[in-house]
């Protein structure tokens, strides 16, 4: 149930355990394939980072792990859709493109910002931040699909679709990276 009149809300799925294990197996799904174009060319570090992050976001958004975890989330600012519909849209968005640019401001709290109508700029002054990582790419995809958040402050908009989807992709990416690390031997 939605408490605030300004928010469109999505409740989690019924507690009877019914959920879709994978959206991409459904016949009408056009599997999400995020592409990108540069407003201006980045240096090699940012080019590689974006290439890897987009590939990772594509892989995670279309995974059964994403489908199962996403459906269990409560979100707001869903444009009147259920959690199931939002999650399916993330996995079955078809070919979508992000227009990317860059800015350099070490004093800005932003790791990414919107410039004009359709350009996402990443803050190159924050190379160790969440800028242009898979979760950030997924967050920006939600905007391309029409989702907004009430504020740019994550702590106030944590349950909005962009922050929830981006956070879930970041969490699944962290799990993937941890699983890929060689296990330390104990003696």
mmCIF file of N, CA, C and O in Angstrom, residues 94-172:
data_model
loop_
_atom_site.group_PDB
_atom_site.id
_atom_site.type_symbol
_atom_site.label_atom_id
_atom_site.label_comp_id
_atom_site.label_asym_id
_atom_site.label_seq_id
_atom_site.Cartn_x
_atom_site.Cartn_y
_atom_site.Cartn_z
ATOM 1 N N UNK A 94 14.351 -5.094 -24.885
ATOM 2 C CA UNK A 94 14.846 -5.068 -26.259
ATOM 3 C C UNK A 94 16.137 -4.274 -26.345
ATOM 4 O O UNK A 94 16.845 -4.084 -25.362
ATOM 5 N N UNK A 95 16.438 -3.781 -27.527
ATOM 6 C CA UNK A 95 17.664 -3.009 -27.737
ATOM 7 C C UNK A 95 17.402 -1.574 -27.286
ATOM 8 O O UNK A 95 16.482 -0.925 -27.769
ATOM 9 N N UNK A 96 18.202 -1.103 -26.348
ATOM 10 C CA UNK A 96 18.104 0.264 -25.827
ATOM 11 C C UNK A 96 19.489 0.877 -25.832
ATOM 12 O O UNK A 96 20.480 0.199 -25.616
ATOM 13 N N UNK A 97 19.552 2.166 -26.058
ATOM 14 C CA UNK A 97 20.856 2.830 -26.139
ATOM 15 C C UNK A 97 20.947 3.962 -25.131
ATOM 16 O O UNK A 97 19.980 4.696 -24.913
ATOM 17 N N UNK A 98 22.119 4.075 -24.528
ATOM 18 C CA UNK A 98 22.436 5.186 -23.639
ATOM 19 C C UNK A 98 23.375 6.133 -24.372
ATOM 20 O O UNK A 98 24.329 5.681 -25.013
ATOM 21 N N UNK A 99 23.105 7.409 -24.310
ATOM 22 C CA UNK A 99 24.018 8.425 -24.850
ATOM 23 C C UNK A 99 24.887 8.895 -23.694
ATOM 24 O O UNK A 99 24.373 9.421 -22.706
ATOM 25 N N UNK A 100 26.190 8.704 -23.813
ATOM 26 C CA UNK A 100 27.102 8.927 -22.699
ATOM 27 C C UNK A 100 28.040 10.094 -22.947
ATOM 28 O O UNK A 100 28.534 10.292 -24.049
ATOM 29 N N UNK A 101 28.283 10.811 -21.884
ATOM 30 C CA UNK A 101 29.244 11.897 -21.880
ATOM 31 C C UNK A 101 30.005 11.866 -20.565
ATOM 32 O O UNK A 101 29.810 10.966 -19.740
ATOM 33 N N UNK A 102 30.833 12.851 -20.351
ATOM 34 C CA UNK A 102 31.694 12.861 -19.167
ATOM 35 C C UNK A 102 31.856 14.287 -18.669
ATOM 36 O O UNK A 102 31.785 15.237 -19.451
ATOM 37 N N UNK A 103 32.040 14.424 -17.369
ATOM 38 C CA UNK A 103 32.404 15.698 -16.775
ATOM 39 C C UNK A 103 33.419 15.417 -15.684
ATOM 40 O O UNK A 103 33.564 14.279 -15.238
ATOM 41 N N UNK A 104 34.138 16.416 -15.282
ATOM 42 C CA UNK A 104 35.175 16.241 -14.275
ATOM 43 C C UNK A 104 34.988 17.298 -13.202
ATOM 44 O O UNK A 104 35.307 18.463 -13.417
ATOM 45 N N UNK A 105 34.448 16.889 -12.059
ATOM 46 C CA UNK A 105 34.207 17.803 -10.945
ATOM 47 C C UNK A 105 34.439 17.079 -9.628
ATOM 48 O O UNK A 105 33.545 16.392 -9.126
ATOM 49 N N UNK A 106 35.655 17.194 -9.064
ATOM 50 C CA UNK A 106 35.954 16.500 -7.815
ATOM 51 C C UNK A 106 35.120 16.992 -6.639
ATOM 52 O O UNK A 106 34.981 16.292 -5.636
ATOM 53 N N UNK A 107 34.521 18.176 -6.739
ATOM 54 C CA UNK A 107 33.719 18.718 -5.639
ATOM 55 C C UNK A 107 32.253 18.333 -5.722
ATOM 56 O O UNK A 107 31.492 18.587 -4.800
ATOM 57 N N UNK A 108 31.842 17.711 -6.810
ATOM 58 C CA UNK A 108 30.444 17.318 -6.983
ATOM 59 C C UNK A 108 30.162 16.030 -6.229
ATOM 60 O O UNK A 108 30.993 15.128 -6.179
ATOM 61 N N UNK A 109 28.971 15.923 -5.664
ATOM 62 C CA UNK A 109 28.577 14.668 -5.018
ATOM 63 C C UNK A 109 28.062 13.671 -6.045
ATOM 64 O O UNK A 109 27.862 12.509 -5.755
ATOM 65 N N UNK A 110 27.816 14.129 -7.276
ATOM 66 C CA UNK A 110 27.266 13.268 -8.317
ATOM 67 C C UNK A 110 28.341 12.392 -8.956
ATOM 68 O O UNK A 110 29.412 12.859 -9.296
ATOM 69 N N UNK A 111 28.015 11.101 -9.122
ATOM 70 C CA UNK A 111 28.866 10.209 -9.895
ATOM 71 C C UNK A 111 28.393 10.184 -11.340
ATOM 72 O O UNK A 111 29.128 9.838 -12.241
ATOM 73 N N UNK A 112 27.124 10.562 -11.552
ATOM 74 C CA UNK A 112 26.545 10.675 -12.889
ATOM 75 C C UNK A 112 25.451 11.727 -12.823
ATOM 76 O O UNK A 112 24.868 11.974 -11.775
ATOM 77 N N UNK A 113 25.207 12.346 -13.951
ATOM 78 C CA UNK A 113 24.147 13.346 -14.019
ATOM 79 C C UNK A 113 23.586 13.364 -15.431
ATOM 80 O O UNK A 113 24.221 12.884 -16.373
ATOM 81 N N UNK A 114 22.413 13.934 -15.540
ATOM 82 C CA UNK A 114 21.786 14.057 -16.855
ATOM 83 C C UNK A 114 22.170 15.404 -17.445
ATOM 84 O O UNK A 114 22.149 16.422 -16.768
ATOM 85 N N UNK A 115 22.524 15.404 -18.710
ATOM 86 C CA UNK A 115 22.869 16.639 -19.422
ATOM 87 C C UNK A 115 21.942 16.732 -20.629
ATOM 88 O O UNK A 115 21.944 15.862 -21.493
ATOM 89 N N UNK A 116 21.136 17.746 -20.660
ATOM 90 C CA UNK A 116 20.171 17.857 -21.755
ATOM 91 C C UNK A 116 19.084 16.816 -21.597
ATOM 92 O O UNK A 116 18.833 16.304 -20.508
ATOM 93 N N UNK A 117 18.458 16.479 -22.695
ATOM 94 C CA UNK A 117 17.339 15.546 -22.637
ATOM 95 C C UNK A 117 17.743 14.088 -22.524
ATOM 96 O O UNK A 117 17.045 13.294 -21.912
ATOM 97 N N UNK A 118 18.867 13.724 -23.116
ATOM 98 C CA UNK A 118 19.133 12.292 -23.189
ATOM 99 C C UNK A 118 20.583 11.874 -23.002
ATOM 100 O O UNK A 118 20.947 10.757 -23.315
ATOM 101 N N UNK A 119 21.426 12.740 -22.489
ATOM 102 C CA UNK A 119 22.837 12.378 -22.295
ATOM 103 C C UNK A 119 23.106 12.154 -20.811
ATOM 104 O O UNK A 119 22.774 12.988 -19.979
ATOM 105 N N UNK A 120 23.699 11.011 -20.496
ATOM 106 C CA UNK A 120 24.140 10.715 -19.142
ATOM 107 C C UNK A 120 25.630 11.002 -19.099
ATOM 108 O O UNK A 120 26.387 10.490 -19.921
ATOM 109 N N UNK A 121 26.037 11.827 -18.147
ATOM 110 C CA UNK A 121 27.460 12.148 -17.997
ATOM 111 C C UNK A 121 27.994 11.491 -16.729
ATOM 112 O O UNK A 121 27.373 11.578 -15.671
ATOM 113 N N UNK A 122 29.147 10.852 -16.847
ATOM 114 C CA UNK A 122 29.815 10.248 -15.706
ATOM 115 C C UNK A 122 30.922 11.175 -15.228
ATOM 116 O O UNK A 122 31.615 11.787 -16.028
ATOM 117 N N UNK A 123 31.095 11.249 -13.912
ATOM 118 C CA UNK A 123 32.093 12.129 -13.310
ATOM 119 C C UNK A 123 33.454 11.434 -13.303
ATOM 120 O O UNK A 123 33.709 10.550 -12.491
ATOM 121 N N UNK A 124 34.336 11.847 -14.195
ATOM 122 C CA UNK A 124 35.656 11.221 -14.307
ATOM 123 C C UNK A 124 36.582 11.572 -13.143
ATOM 124 O O UNK A 124 37.625 10.957 -12.985
ATOM 125 N N UNK A 125 36.170 12.523 -12.310
ATOM 126 C CA UNK A 125 36.955 12.867 -11.131
ATOM 127 C C UNK A 125 36.760 11.841 -10.018
ATOM 128 O O UNK A 125 37.425 11.910 -8.996
ATOM 129 N N UNK A 126 35.862 10.895 -10.239
ATOM 130 C CA UNK A 126 35.561 9.887 -9.221
ATOM 131 C C UNK A 126 35.764 8.482 -9.787
ATOM 132 O O UNK A 126 34.832 7.695 -9.869
ATOM 133 N N UNK A 127 37.004 8.158 -10.164
ATOM 134 C CA UNK A 127 37.248 6.861 -10.804
ATOM 135 C C UNK A 127 37.007 5.663 -9.885
ATOM 136 O O UNK A 127 36.798 4.558 -10.366
ATOM 137 N N UNK A 128 37.020 5.861 -8.582
ATOM 138 C CA UNK A 128 36.800 4.760 -7.647
ATOM 139 C C UNK A 128 35.367 4.713 -7.129
ATOM 140 O O UNK A 128 35.069 3.988 -6.190
ATOM 141 N N UNK A 129 34.487 5.490 -7.728
ATOM 142 C CA UNK A 129 33.090 5.552 -7.298
ATOM 143 C C UNK A 129 32.249 4.521 -8.034
ATOM 144 O O UNK A 129 32.770 3.674 -8.756
ATOM 145 N N UNK A 130 30.955 4.638 -7.884
ATOM 146 C CA UNK A 130 30.018 3.755 -8.577
ATOM 147 C C UNK A 130 29.704 4.238 -9.990
ATOM 148 O O UNK A 130 28.845 3.691 -10.658
ATOM 149 N N UNK A 131 30.390 5.277 -10.452
ATOM 150 C CA UNK A 131 30.147 5.806 -11.794
ATOM 151 C C UNK A 131 30.486 4.758 -12.841
ATOM 152 O O UNK A 131 31.552 4.156 -12.808
ATOM 153 N N UNK A 132 29.564 4.549 -13.758
ATOM 154 C CA UNK A 132 29.750 3.659 -14.904
ATOM 155 C C UNK A 132 30.007 2.210 -14.528
ATOM 156 O O UNK A 132 30.603 1.473 -15.294
ATOM 157 N N UNK A 133 29.537 1.771 -13.360
ATOM 158 C CA UNK A 133 29.577 0.349 -13.036
ATOM 159 C C UNK A 133 28.237 -0.249 -13.452
ATOM 160 O O UNK A 133 27.296 0.470 -13.796
ATOM 161 N N UNK A 134 28.113 -1.560 -13.425
ATOM 162 C CA UNK A 134 26.906 -2.229 -13.923
ATOM 163 C C UNK A 134 25.633 -1.719 -13.256
ATOM 164 O O UNK A 134 24.620 -1.505 -13.925
ATOM 165 N N UNK A 135 25.661 -1.505 -11.941
ATOM 166 C CA UNK A 135 24.484 -0.997 -11.243
ATOM 167 C C UNK A 135 24.101 0.396 -11.702
ATOM 168 O O UNK A 135 22.914 0.720 -11.846
ATOM 169 N N UNK A 136 25.090 1.235 -11.953
ATOM 170 C CA UNK A 136 24.843 2.593 -12.441
ATOM 171 C C UNK A 136 24.276 2.549 -13.859
ATOM 172 O O UNK A 136 23.353 3.297 -14.196
ATOM 173 N N UNK A 137 24.779 1.649 -14.689
ATOM 174 C CA UNK A 137 24.265 1.485 -16.054
ATOM 175 C C UNK A 137 22.792 1.046 -15.998
ATOM 176 O O UNK A 137 21.942 1.578 -16.718
ATOM 177 N N UNK A 138 22.465 0.084 -15.131
ATOM 178 C CA UNK A 138 21.076 -0.377 -14.991
ATOM 179 C C UNK A 138 20.183 0.752 -14.487
ATOM 180 O O UNK A 138 19.051 0.911 -14.958
ATOM 181 N N UNK A 139 20.683 1.542 -13.538
ATOM 182 C CA UNK A 139 19.944 2.706 -13.036
ATOM 183 C C UNK A 139 19.605 3.645 -14.193
ATOM 184 O O UNK A 139 18.464 4.098 -14.332
ATOM 185 N N UNK A 140 20.572 3.917 -15.042
ATOM 186 C CA UNK A 140 20.343 4.821 -16.166
ATOM 187 C C UNK A 140 19.378 4.208 -17.191
ATOM 188 O O UNK A 140 18.588 4.921 -17.798
ATOM 189 N N UNK A 141 19.406 2.887 -17.362
ATOM 190 C CA UNK A 141 18.449 2.236 -18.244
ATOM 191 C C UNK A 141 17.024 2.469 -17.758
ATOM 192 O O UNK A 141 16.121 2.693 -18.563
ATOM 193 N N UNK A 142 16.809 2.428 -16.445
ATOM 194 C CA UNK A 142 15.454 2.652 -15.929
ATOM 195 C C UNK A 142 14.951 4.033 -16.343
ATOM 196 O O UNK A 142 13.770 4.193 -16.645
ATOM 197 N N UNK A 143 15.842 5.018 -16.384
ATOM 198 C CA UNK A 143 15.438 6.355 -16.824
ATOM 199 C C UNK A 143 15.054 6.350 -18.305
ATOM 200 O O UNK A 143 14.077 6.979 -18.710
ATOM 201 N N UNK A 144 15.817 5.622 -19.126
ATOM 202 C CA UNK A 144 15.502 5.499 -20.550
ATOM 203 C C UNK A 144 14.104 4.887 -20.718
ATOM 204 O O UNK A 144 13.354 5.260 -21.621
ATOM 205 N N UNK A 145 13.746 3.985 -19.806
ATOM 206 C CA UNK A 145 12.443 3.323 -19.867
ATOM 207 C C UNK A 145 11.328 4.155 -19.224
ATOM 208 O O UNK A 145 10.188 3.709 -19.160
ATOM 209 N N UNK A 146 11.659 5.344 -18.723
ATOM 210 C CA UNK A 146 10.639 6.253 -18.219
ATOM 211 C C UNK A 146 10.459 6.310 -16.719
ATOM 212 O O UNK A 146 9.533 6.961 -16.227
ATOM 213 N N UNK A 147 11.333 5.663 -15.952
ATOM 214 C CA UNK A 147 11.208 5.688 -14.495
ATOM 215 C C UNK A 147 12.005 6.845 -13.916
ATOM 216 O O UNK A 147 13.089 7.165 -14.391
ATOM 217 N N UNK A 148 11.454 7.441 -12.882
ATOM 218 C CA UNK A 148 12.104 8.580 -12.233
ATOM 219 C C UNK A 148 12.223 8.306 -10.741
ATOM 220 O O UNK A 148 11.640 7.360 -10.228
ATOM 221 N N UNK A 149 12.977 9.165 -10.075
ATOM 222 C CA UNK A 149 12.992 9.113 -8.618
ATOM 223 C C UNK A 149 12.640 10.488 -8.098
ATOM 224 O O UNK A 149 12.803 11.491 -8.799
ATOM 225 N N UNK A 150 12.131 10.511 -6.905
ATOM 226 C CA UNK A 150 11.633 11.743 -6.308
ATOM 227 C C UNK A 150 12.738 12.773 -6.109
ATOM 228 O O UNK A 150 12.525 13.958 -6.199
ATOM 229 N N UNK A 151 13.940 12.293 -5.839
ATOM 230 C CA UNK A 151 15.080 13.154 -5.567
ATOM 231 C C UNK A 151 16.347 12.484 -6.063
ATOM 232 O O UNK A 151 16.366 11.271 -6.254
ATOM 233 N N UNK A 152 17.399 13.243 -6.272
ATOM 234 C CA UNK A 152 18.688 12.667 -6.656
ATOM 235 C C UNK A 152 19.468 12.150 -5.460
ATOM 236 O O UNK A 152 20.551 11.616 -5.623
ATOM 237 N N UNK A 153 18.947 12.329 -4.277
ATOM 238 C CA UNK A 153 19.601 11.830 -3.070
ATOM 239 C C UNK A 153 19.151 10.394 -2.825
ATOM 240 O O UNK A 153 17.994 10.145 -2.488
ATOM 241 N N UNK A 154 20.044 9.446 -3.012
ATOM 242 C CA UNK A 154 19.705 8.021 -2.897
ATOM 243 C C UNK A 154 19.072 7.701 -1.545
ATOM 244 O O UNK A 154 18.166 6.876 -1.467
ATOM 245 N N UNK A 155 19.535 8.344 -0.486
ATOM 246 C CA UNK A 155 19.009 8.024 0.838
ATOM 247 C C UNK A 155 17.530 8.386 0.975
ATOM 248 O O UNK A 155 16.824 7.844 1.805
ATOM 249 N N UNK A 156 17.029 9.292 0.143
ATOM 250 C CA UNK A 156 15.621 9.677 0.197
ATOM 251 C C UNK A 156 14.782 8.959 -0.856
ATOM 252 O O UNK A 156 13.574 8.910 -0.749
ATOM 253 N N UNK A 157 15.406 8.437 -1.871
ATOM 254 C CA UNK A 157 14.666 7.790 -2.953
ATOM 255 C C UNK A 157 14.991 6.320 -3.104
ATOM 256 O O UNK A 157 14.841 5.761 -4.179
ATOM 257 N N UNK A 158 15.437 5.684 -2.026
ATOM 258 C CA UNK A 158 15.948 4.316 -2.095
ATOM 259 C C UNK A 158 14.978 3.302 -2.669
ATOM 260 O O UNK A 158 15.397 2.319 -3.252
ATOM 261 N N UNK A 159 13.710 3.512 -2.531
ATOM 262 C CA UNK A 159 12.743 2.516 -3.002
ATOM 263 C C UNK A 159 12.226 2.803 -4.404
ATOM 264 O O UNK A 159 11.394 2.079 -4.909
ATOM 265 N N UNK A 160 12.718 3.854 -5.048
ATOM 266 C CA UNK A 160 12.283 4.131 -6.414
ATOM 267 C C UNK A 160 12.897 3.096 -7.351
ATOM 268 O O UNK A 160 13.927 2.490 -7.056
ATOM 269 N N UNK A 161 12.238 2.877 -8.476
ATOM 270 C CA UNK A 161 12.698 1.872 -9.447
ATOM 271 C C UNK A 161 14.177 2.072 -9.812
ATOM 272 O O UNK A 161 14.955 1.112 -9.762
ATOM 273 N N UNK A 162 14.622 3.299 -10.173
ATOM 274 C CA UNK A 162 16.043 3.426 -10.553
ATOM 275 C C UNK A 162 17.016 2.982 -9.467
ATOM 276 O O UNK A 162 17.974 2.254 -9.750
ATOM 277 N N UNK A 163 16.761 3.379 -8.217
ATOM 278 C CA UNK A 163 17.693 3.010 -7.148
ATOM 279 C C UNK A 163 17.570 1.532 -6.776
ATOM 280 O O UNK A 163 18.566 0.872 -6.485
ATOM 281 N N UNK A 164 16.349 0.985 -6.793
ATOM 282 C CA UNK A 164 16.176 -0.427 -6.439
ATOM 283 C C UNK A 164 16.806 -1.340 -7.498
ATOM 284 O O UNK A 164 17.522 -2.279 -7.163
ATOM 285 N N UNK A 165 16.534 -1.073 -8.773
ATOM 286 C CA UNK A 165 17.092 -1.906 -9.845
ATOM 287 C C UNK A 165 18.609 -1.755 -9.885
ATOM 288 O O UNK A 165 19.338 -2.743 -9.953
ATOM 289 N N UNK A 166 19.104 -0.531 -9.823
ATOM 290 C CA UNK A 166 20.548 -0.307 -9.826
ATOM 291 C C UNK A 166 21.229 -0.991 -8.650
ATOM 292 O O UNK A 166 22.287 -1.616 -8.801
ATOM 293 N N UNK A 167 20.622 -0.890 -7.469
ATOM 294 C CA UNK A 167 21.181 -1.527 -6.273
ATOM 295 C C UNK A 167 21.198 -3.044 -6.378
ATOM 296 O O UNK A 167 22.161 -3.698 -5.976
ATOM 297 N N UNK A 168 20.133 -3.608 -6.941
ATOM 298 C CA UNK A 168 20.083 -5.061 -7.104
ATOM 299 C C UNK A 168 21.147 -5.534 -8.100
ATOM 300 O O UNK A 168 21.835 -6.519 -7.855
ATOM 301 N N UNK A 169 21.290 -4.831 -9.204
ATOM 302 C CA UNK A 169 22.321 -5.203 -10.185
ATOM 303 C C UNK A 169 23.708 -5.090 -9.548
ATOM 304 O O UNK A 169 24.558 -5.971 -9.730
ATOM 305 N N UNK A 170 23.947 -4.038 -8.767
ATOM 306 C CA UNK A 170 25.232 -3.887 -8.078
ATOM 307 C C UNK A 170 25.461 -5.059 -7.114
ATOM 308 O O UNK A 170 26.555 -5.632 -7.058
ATOM 309 N N UNK A 171 24.428 -5.446 -6.371
ATOM 310 C CA UNK A 171 24.540 -6.553 -5.422
ATOM 311 C C UNK A 171 24.836 -7.874 -6.152
ATOM 312 O O UNK A 171 25.715 -8.633 -5.734
ATOM 313 N N UNK A 172 24.128 -8.140 -7.227
ATOM 314 C CA UNK A 172 24.362 -9.377 -7.981
ATOM 315 C C UNK A 172 25.731 -9.377 -8.647
ATOM 316 O O UNK A 172 26.377 -10.424 -8.756
#
